[in-house]
Coordinates of C-alpha atoms and ligand atoms in Angstrom, one line a residue:
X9 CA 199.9 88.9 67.2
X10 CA 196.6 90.8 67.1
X11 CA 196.2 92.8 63.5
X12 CA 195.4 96.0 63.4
X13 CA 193.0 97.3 60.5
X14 CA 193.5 100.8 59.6
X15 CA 190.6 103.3 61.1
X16 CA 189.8 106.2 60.5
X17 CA 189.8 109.6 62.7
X18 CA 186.1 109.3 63.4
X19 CA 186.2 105.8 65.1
X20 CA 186.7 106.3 68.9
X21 CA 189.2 103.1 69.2
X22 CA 191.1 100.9 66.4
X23 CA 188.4 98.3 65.6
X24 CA 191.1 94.7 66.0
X25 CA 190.9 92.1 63.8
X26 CA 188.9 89.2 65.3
X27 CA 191.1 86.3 63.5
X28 CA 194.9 86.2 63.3
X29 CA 194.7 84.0 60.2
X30 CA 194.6 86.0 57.0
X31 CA 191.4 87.7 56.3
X32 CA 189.5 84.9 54.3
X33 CA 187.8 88.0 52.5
X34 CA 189.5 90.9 51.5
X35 CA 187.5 94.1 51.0
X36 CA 188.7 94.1 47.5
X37 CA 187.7 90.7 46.5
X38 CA 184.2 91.0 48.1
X39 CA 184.2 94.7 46.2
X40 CA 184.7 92.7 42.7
X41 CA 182.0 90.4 43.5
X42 CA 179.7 93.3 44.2
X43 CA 181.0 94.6 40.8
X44 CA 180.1 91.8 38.7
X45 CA 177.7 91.8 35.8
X46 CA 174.8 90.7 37.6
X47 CA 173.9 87.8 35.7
X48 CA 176.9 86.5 36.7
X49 CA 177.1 87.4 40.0
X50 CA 173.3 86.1 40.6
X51 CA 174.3 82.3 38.8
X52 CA 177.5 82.3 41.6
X53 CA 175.0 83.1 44.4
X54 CA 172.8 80.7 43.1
X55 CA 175.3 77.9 42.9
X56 CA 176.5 78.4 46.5
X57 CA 173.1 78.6 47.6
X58 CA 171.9 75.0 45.8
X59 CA 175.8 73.2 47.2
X60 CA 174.9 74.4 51.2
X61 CA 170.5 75.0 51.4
X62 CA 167.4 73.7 49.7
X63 CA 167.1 77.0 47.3
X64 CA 163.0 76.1 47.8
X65 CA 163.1 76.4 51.8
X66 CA 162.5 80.0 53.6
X67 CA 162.7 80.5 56.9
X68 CA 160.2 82.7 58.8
X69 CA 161.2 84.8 61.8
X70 CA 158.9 87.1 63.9
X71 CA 160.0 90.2 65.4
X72 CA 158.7 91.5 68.8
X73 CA 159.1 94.8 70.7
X74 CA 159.1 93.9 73.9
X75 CA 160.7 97.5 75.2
X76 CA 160.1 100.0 72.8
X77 CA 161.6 103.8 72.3
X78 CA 163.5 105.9 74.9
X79 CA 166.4 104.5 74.2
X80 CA 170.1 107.0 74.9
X81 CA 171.8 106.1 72.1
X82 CA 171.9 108.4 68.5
X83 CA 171.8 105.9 65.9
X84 CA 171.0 107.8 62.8
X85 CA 168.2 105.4 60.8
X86 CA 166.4 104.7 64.6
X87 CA 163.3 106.1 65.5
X88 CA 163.8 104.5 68.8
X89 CA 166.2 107.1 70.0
X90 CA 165.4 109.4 72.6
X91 CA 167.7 112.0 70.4
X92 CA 164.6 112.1 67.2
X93 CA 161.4 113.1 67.3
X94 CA 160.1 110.6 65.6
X95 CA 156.2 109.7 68.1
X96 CA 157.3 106.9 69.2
X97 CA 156.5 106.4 72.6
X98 CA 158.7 105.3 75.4
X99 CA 157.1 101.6 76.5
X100 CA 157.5 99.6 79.7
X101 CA 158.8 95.5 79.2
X102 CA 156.2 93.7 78.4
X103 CA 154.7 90.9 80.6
X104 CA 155.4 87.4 80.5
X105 CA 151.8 86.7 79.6
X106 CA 151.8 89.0 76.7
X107 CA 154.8 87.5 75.3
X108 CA 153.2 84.2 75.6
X109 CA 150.3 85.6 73.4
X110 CA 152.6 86.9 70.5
X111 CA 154.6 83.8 70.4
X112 CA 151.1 81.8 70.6
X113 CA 150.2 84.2 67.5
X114 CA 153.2 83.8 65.6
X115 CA 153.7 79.9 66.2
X116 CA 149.8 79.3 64.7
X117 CA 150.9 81.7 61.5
X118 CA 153.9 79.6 60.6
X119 CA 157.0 81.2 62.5
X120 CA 159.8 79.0 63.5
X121 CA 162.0 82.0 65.0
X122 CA 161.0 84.3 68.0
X123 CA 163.1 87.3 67.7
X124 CA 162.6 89.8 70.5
X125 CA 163.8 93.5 70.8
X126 CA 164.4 95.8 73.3
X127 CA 165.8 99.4 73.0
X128 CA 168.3 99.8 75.3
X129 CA 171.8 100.5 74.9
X130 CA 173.0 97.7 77.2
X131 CA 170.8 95.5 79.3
X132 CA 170.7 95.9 83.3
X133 CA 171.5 92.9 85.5
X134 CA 167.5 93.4 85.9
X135 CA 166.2 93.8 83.4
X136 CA 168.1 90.7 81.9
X137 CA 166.5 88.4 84.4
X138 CA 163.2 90.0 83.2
X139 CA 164.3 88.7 79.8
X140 CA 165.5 85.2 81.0
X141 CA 162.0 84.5 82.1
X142 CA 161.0 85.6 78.2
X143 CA 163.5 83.2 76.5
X144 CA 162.1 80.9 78.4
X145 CA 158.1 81.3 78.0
X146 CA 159.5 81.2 73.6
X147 CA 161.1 77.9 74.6
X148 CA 158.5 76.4 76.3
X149 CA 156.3 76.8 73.3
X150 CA 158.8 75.3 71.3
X151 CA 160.1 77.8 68.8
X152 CA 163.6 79.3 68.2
X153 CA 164.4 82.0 70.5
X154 CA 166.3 85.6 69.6
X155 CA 167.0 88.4 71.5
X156 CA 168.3 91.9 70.4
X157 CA 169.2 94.1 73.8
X158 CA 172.1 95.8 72.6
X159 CA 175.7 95.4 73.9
X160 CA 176.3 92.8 76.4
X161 CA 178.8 91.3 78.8
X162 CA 180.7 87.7 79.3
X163 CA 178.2 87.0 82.0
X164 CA 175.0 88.2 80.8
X165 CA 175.9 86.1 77.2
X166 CA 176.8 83.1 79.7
X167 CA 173.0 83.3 81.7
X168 CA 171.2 84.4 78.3
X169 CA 172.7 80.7 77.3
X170 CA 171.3 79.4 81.0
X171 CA 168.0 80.2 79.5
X172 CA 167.2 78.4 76.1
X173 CA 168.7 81.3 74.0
X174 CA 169.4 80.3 70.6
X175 CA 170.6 83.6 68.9
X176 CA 171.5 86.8 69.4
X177 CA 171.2 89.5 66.9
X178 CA 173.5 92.5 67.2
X179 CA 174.3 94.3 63.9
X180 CA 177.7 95.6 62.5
X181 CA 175.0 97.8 60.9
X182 CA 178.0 99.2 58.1
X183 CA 181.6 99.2 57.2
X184 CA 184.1 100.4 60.1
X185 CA 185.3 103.4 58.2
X186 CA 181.2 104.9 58.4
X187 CA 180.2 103.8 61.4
X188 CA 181.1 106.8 63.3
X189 CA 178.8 108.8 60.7
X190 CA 176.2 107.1 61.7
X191 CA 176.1 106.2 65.7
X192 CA 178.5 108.8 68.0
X193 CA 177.6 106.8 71.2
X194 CA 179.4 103.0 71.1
X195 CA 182.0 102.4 68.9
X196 CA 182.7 99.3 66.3
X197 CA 184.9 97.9 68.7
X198 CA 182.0 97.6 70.9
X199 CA 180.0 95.7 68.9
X200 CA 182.8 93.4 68.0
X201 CA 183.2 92.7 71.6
X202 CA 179.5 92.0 72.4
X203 CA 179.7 89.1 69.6
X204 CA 182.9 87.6 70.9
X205 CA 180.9 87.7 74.4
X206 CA 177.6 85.7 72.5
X207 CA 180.0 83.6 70.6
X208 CA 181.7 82.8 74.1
X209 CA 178.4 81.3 75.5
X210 CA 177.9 79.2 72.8
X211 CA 175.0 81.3 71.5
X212 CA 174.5 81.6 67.3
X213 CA 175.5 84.9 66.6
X214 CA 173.5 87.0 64.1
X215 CA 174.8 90.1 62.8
X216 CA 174.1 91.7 59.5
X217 CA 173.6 95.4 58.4
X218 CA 171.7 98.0 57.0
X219 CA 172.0 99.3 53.1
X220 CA 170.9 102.4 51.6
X221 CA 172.5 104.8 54.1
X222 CA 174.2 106.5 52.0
X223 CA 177.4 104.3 51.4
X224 CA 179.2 103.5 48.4
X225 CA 179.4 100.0 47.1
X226 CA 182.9 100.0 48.7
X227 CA 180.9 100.8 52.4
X228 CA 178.5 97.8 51.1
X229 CA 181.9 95.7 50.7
X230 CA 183.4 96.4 53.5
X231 CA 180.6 95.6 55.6
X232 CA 180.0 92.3 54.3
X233 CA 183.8 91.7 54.2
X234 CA 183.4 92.7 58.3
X235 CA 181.0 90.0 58.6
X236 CA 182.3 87.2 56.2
X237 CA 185.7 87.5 58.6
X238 CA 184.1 86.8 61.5
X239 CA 185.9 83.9 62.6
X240 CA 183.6 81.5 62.5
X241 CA 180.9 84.1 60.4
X242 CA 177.5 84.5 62.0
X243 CA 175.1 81.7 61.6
X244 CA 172.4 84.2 60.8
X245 CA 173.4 87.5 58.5
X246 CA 170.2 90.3 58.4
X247 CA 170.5 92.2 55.3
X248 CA 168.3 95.7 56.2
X249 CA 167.1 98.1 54.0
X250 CA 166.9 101.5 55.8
X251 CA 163.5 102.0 56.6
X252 CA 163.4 106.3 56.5
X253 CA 161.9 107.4 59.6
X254 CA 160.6 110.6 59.5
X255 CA 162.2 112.5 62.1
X256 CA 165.8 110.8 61.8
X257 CA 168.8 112.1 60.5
X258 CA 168.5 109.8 57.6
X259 CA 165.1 110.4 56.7
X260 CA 165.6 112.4 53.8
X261 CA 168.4 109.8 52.2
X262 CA 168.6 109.6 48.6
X263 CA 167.0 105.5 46.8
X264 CA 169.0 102.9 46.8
X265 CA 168.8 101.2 43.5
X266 CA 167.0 98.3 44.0
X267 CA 169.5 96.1 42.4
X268 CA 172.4 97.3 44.6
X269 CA 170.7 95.7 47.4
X270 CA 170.2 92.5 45.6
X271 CA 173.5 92.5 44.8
X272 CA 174.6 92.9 48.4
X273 CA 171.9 90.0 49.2
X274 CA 174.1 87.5 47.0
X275 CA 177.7 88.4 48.1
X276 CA 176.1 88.0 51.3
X277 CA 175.2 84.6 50.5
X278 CA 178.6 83.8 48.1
X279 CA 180.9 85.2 51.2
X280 CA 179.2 83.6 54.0
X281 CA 177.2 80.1 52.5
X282 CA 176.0 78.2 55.3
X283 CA 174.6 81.4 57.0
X284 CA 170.7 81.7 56.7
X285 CA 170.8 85.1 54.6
X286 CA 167.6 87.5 55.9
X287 CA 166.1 89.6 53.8
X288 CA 165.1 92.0 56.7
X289 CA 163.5 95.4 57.1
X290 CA 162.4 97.3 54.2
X291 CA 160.4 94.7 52.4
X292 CA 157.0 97.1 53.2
X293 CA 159.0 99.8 50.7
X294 CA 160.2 97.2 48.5
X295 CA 158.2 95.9 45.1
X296 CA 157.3 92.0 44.8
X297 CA 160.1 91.7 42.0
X298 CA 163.0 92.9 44.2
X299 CA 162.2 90.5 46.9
X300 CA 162.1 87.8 44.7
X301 CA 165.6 88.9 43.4
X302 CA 166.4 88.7 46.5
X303 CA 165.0 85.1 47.1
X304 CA 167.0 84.5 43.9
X305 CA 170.2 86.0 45.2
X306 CA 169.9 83.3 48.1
X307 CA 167.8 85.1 50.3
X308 CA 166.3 82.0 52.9
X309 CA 165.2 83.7 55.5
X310 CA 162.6 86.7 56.0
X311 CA 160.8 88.4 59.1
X312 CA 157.1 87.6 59.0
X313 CA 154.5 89.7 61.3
X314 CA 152.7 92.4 60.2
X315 CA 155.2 94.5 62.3
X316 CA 159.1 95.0 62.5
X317 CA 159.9 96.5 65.6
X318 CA 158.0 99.9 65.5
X319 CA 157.3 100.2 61.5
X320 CA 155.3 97.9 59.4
X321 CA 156.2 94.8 57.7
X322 CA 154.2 93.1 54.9
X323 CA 150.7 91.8 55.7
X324 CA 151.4 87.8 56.2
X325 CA 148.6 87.3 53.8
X326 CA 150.8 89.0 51.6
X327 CA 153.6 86.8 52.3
X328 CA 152.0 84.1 52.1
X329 CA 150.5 84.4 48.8
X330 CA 154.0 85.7 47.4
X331 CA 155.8 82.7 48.9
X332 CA 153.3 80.5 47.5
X333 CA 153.5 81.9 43.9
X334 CA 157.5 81.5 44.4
X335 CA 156.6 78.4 44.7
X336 CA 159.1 78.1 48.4
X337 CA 158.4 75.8 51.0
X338 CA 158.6 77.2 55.2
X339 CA 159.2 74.8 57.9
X340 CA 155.5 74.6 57.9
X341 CA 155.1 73.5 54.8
X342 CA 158.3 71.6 55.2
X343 CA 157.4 70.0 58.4
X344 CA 160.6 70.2 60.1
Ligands
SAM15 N1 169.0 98.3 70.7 C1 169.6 97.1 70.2 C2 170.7 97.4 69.3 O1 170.7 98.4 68.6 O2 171.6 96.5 69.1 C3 168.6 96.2 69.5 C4 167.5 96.8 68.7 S1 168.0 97.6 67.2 C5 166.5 98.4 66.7 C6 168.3 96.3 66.1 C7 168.7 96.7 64.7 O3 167.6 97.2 64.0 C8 169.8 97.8 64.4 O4 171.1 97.3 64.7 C9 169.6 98.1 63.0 O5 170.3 97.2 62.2 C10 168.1 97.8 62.8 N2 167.3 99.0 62.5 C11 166.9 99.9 63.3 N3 166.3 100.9 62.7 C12 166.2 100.6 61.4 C13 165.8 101.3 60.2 N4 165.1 102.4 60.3 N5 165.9 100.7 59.0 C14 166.6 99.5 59.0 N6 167.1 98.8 60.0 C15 166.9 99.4 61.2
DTB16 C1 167.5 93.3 62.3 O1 168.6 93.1 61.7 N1 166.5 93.9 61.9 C2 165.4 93.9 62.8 C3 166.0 93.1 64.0 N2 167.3 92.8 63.5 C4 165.9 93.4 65.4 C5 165.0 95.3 63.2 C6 164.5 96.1 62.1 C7 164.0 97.4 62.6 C8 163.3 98.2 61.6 C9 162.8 99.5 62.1 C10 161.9 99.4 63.2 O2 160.7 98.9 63.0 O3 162.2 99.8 64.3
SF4_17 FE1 168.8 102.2 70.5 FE2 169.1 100.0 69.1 FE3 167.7 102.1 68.1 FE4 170.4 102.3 68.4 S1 169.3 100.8 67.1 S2 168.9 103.9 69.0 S3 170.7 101.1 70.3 S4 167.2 100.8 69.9

C-alpha cells in the first residue's frame, strides 16, 4: 500500500511516500536533533562522520554552466528565471570543445567532480544528445561526471547512464509543506519522480536543498527528513545557502543565523552517514569560521571554481589556503 503524507492546499498533487517501510526518520526526530544543544549535536555529527569517512578528506566538485538564464520556470531564489530581472543573459549550450577546456581547467586545479548545469525546466530529446556527447568529453578526461537539467524521464535517465553519467543532482530544494511558496511551476511530486527515474538507471542520485529561505527549523526538518527517507538516501546531499539575487523574490530575505545552517549541515550528516554532505552555494557570503563549522559538522564535500553557476564562489586560492590551514586532505592530496 502506497502512504500518503499529509499536503497542504498549496501543493498541486499529494507528494507519495517513496518507501512503504516505516519512515526511518520522522520529522519530529530529525526536528530534536536540529534542537540539540550544539555541542552535543556537533560531537554526534562528528562521531558518525569518523565510523563512515576519513573526517580529514574533502571532496572537490566544480560547477559549470553550460546553458545559462532563460529558463520558464519561477523558482523564487533563481536568477536564472525568465520571470526576474535579474541581467543575466539568456546563453546558447556550450560547445564540446569549451567543455573540454573547463574540465581541462578544473582537473589541473584539483577537481575530482564535473558538475554541469543547464537551465531548463526539462531537457529535449535534443538537447539531451547534446549533453550525452558532454558526459562523455568529462569522462574521457577521467573525472566524475554530474549533470543538473531539471526534471527528467525513464528514458532520458536510462541514455544519461548510456553515457558515463555518474550523478545527477536535482534538489528537493525545502520541505513539502513550502515548496509551493517557493516554485508555482512543477510540483514536489515532480521532483520525486525525476529521482525515482535517475535512481532507475542506476545513476547516484544527489539531492539536497537550500536554507535561509525563510523556513522555520521545522521547514529545515522536514526537508532533511525528505531526503534522509529516500529509500536508499542520495549518495550526494548539497546543503545551499540561498545566495540573494537581486532582482528575485527572495532577495530581500531576512540572515540566517549562521549556526542554524551548521546545525542543518550535521543532521544532514547524522540522518544520512554514508552520503558525501556538500557544503554548497553561499560559501562567497559566508565567514571562514562558519565553513569550518561546517567542515566540523561533517561537511566532506565543497564546490571549488571561482564560479557557481552564475554567482561567485570563493577564489580557489582561497580555498586552498583554508583547506590547508584545516589541515584536510582532497583526492589530490590524497591520491586516490
Ligand atoms: N534547472 C535545473 C533544476 O532546477 O533542477 C538545474 C539547475 S538549478 C540552478 C540547481 C539548483 O541550484 C536548484 O535546485 C537550487 O537548489 C540551486 N540554486 C539556484 N539558485 C540558488 C540560489 N540563489 N541560492 C542557492 N541555491 C540556488
Ligand atoms: C546545487 O545544489 N547547487 C548548485 C548545483 N547544485 C547545481 C547550484 C548553486 C547555484 C547558486 C546560484 C547560481 O550561481 O546560479
Ligand atoms: Fe530554472 Fe533550475 Fe533556476 Fe528553477 S532553479 S528557474 S528550474 S534554472
Amino acid at each position: 500500500m502506497t502512504v500518503i503524507v499529509e499536503t497542504p492546499v498549496t501543493l498541486h498533487r499529494p507528494v507519495k511516500s517513496v518507501s512503504k517501510t516505516p519512515q526511518r526518520w520522522p520529522v519530529a526526530e530529525v526536528q530534536a536533533l536540529l534542537d540539540l544543544p550544539l555541542p552535543e549535536l556537533m560531537h554526534r555529527a562528528q562521531t558518525v562522520h569518523r565510523e563512515h569517512h576519513d573526517p580529514t578528506e574533502m571532496e572537490l566538485a566544480t560547477l559549470l554552466s553550460i546553458k545559462t538564464g532563460g529558463c520558464p520556470e519561477d523558482c523564487g531564489y533563481c536568477p536564472q528565471s525568465v520571470h526576474y530581472e535579474t541581467g543575466v543573459p539568456a546563453t546558447k549550450m556550450m560547445t564540446p570543445e569549451a567543455v573540454r577546456e573547463a574540465v581541462l581547467g578544473a582537473k589541473a586545479a584539483g577537481a575530482s567532480r564535473f558538475c554541469m548545469g543547464a537551465a531548463w525546466r526539462a531537457p529535449t530529446d535534443r538537447d539531451l544528445e547534446k549533453v550525452e556527447e558532454l558526459v562523455r568529453v568529462v569522462k574521457e578526461e577521467g573525472l566524475e561526471a554530474c549533470c543538473t537539467l531539471g526534471m527528467l524521464t525513464g528514458d532520458q535517465a536510462q541514455r544519461l547512464k548510456g553515457a558515463g553519467l555518474d550523478y545527477y543532482n536535482h534538489n528537493l530544494d525545502t520541505a513539502p509543506e513550502l515548496y509551493g511558496n517557493v516554485i508555482t511551476t512543477r510540483d514536489y511530486q515532480d521532483r520525486l519522480d525525476t529521482l525515482g527515474h535517475v535512481r532507475g538507471a542506476g545513476i547516484h542520485v544527489c539531492s539536497g536543498g537550500i536554507v535561509g529561505m525563510g523556513e522555520s527549523r521545522a521547514g529545515r526538518a522536514g526537508l532533511i527528513a525528505q531526503l534522509a527517507n529516500l529509500a536508499p538516501y542520495p549518495e550526494s546531499v548539497p546543503i545551499n545557502h540561498l545566495v540573494k539575487v537581486p532582482g528575485t523574490p527572495l532577495a530581500d530575505e531576512p540572515d540566517l543565523d549562521p549556526l542554524e545552517f551548521v546545525r542543518t549541515v550535521a543532521v544532514a550528516r547524522i540522518t544520512m552517514p554514508n552520503a558525501k554532505v556538500r557544503l554548497s552555494a553561499g560559501r562567497r557570503q559566508m565567514d571562514e569560521s562558519t565553513q569550518v563549522l561546517c567542515f566540523l559538522a561533517g561537511a566532506n564535500s565543497i564546490f571549488y571554481g571561482d564560479k557557481l553557476l552564475v554567482t561567485g564562489n570563493p577564489d580557489v586560492e582561497a580555498d586552498r589556503a583554508l583547506l590547508q590551514r584545516v589541515g584536510l586532505k582532497t583526492r589530490h592530496t590524497f591520491g586516490a
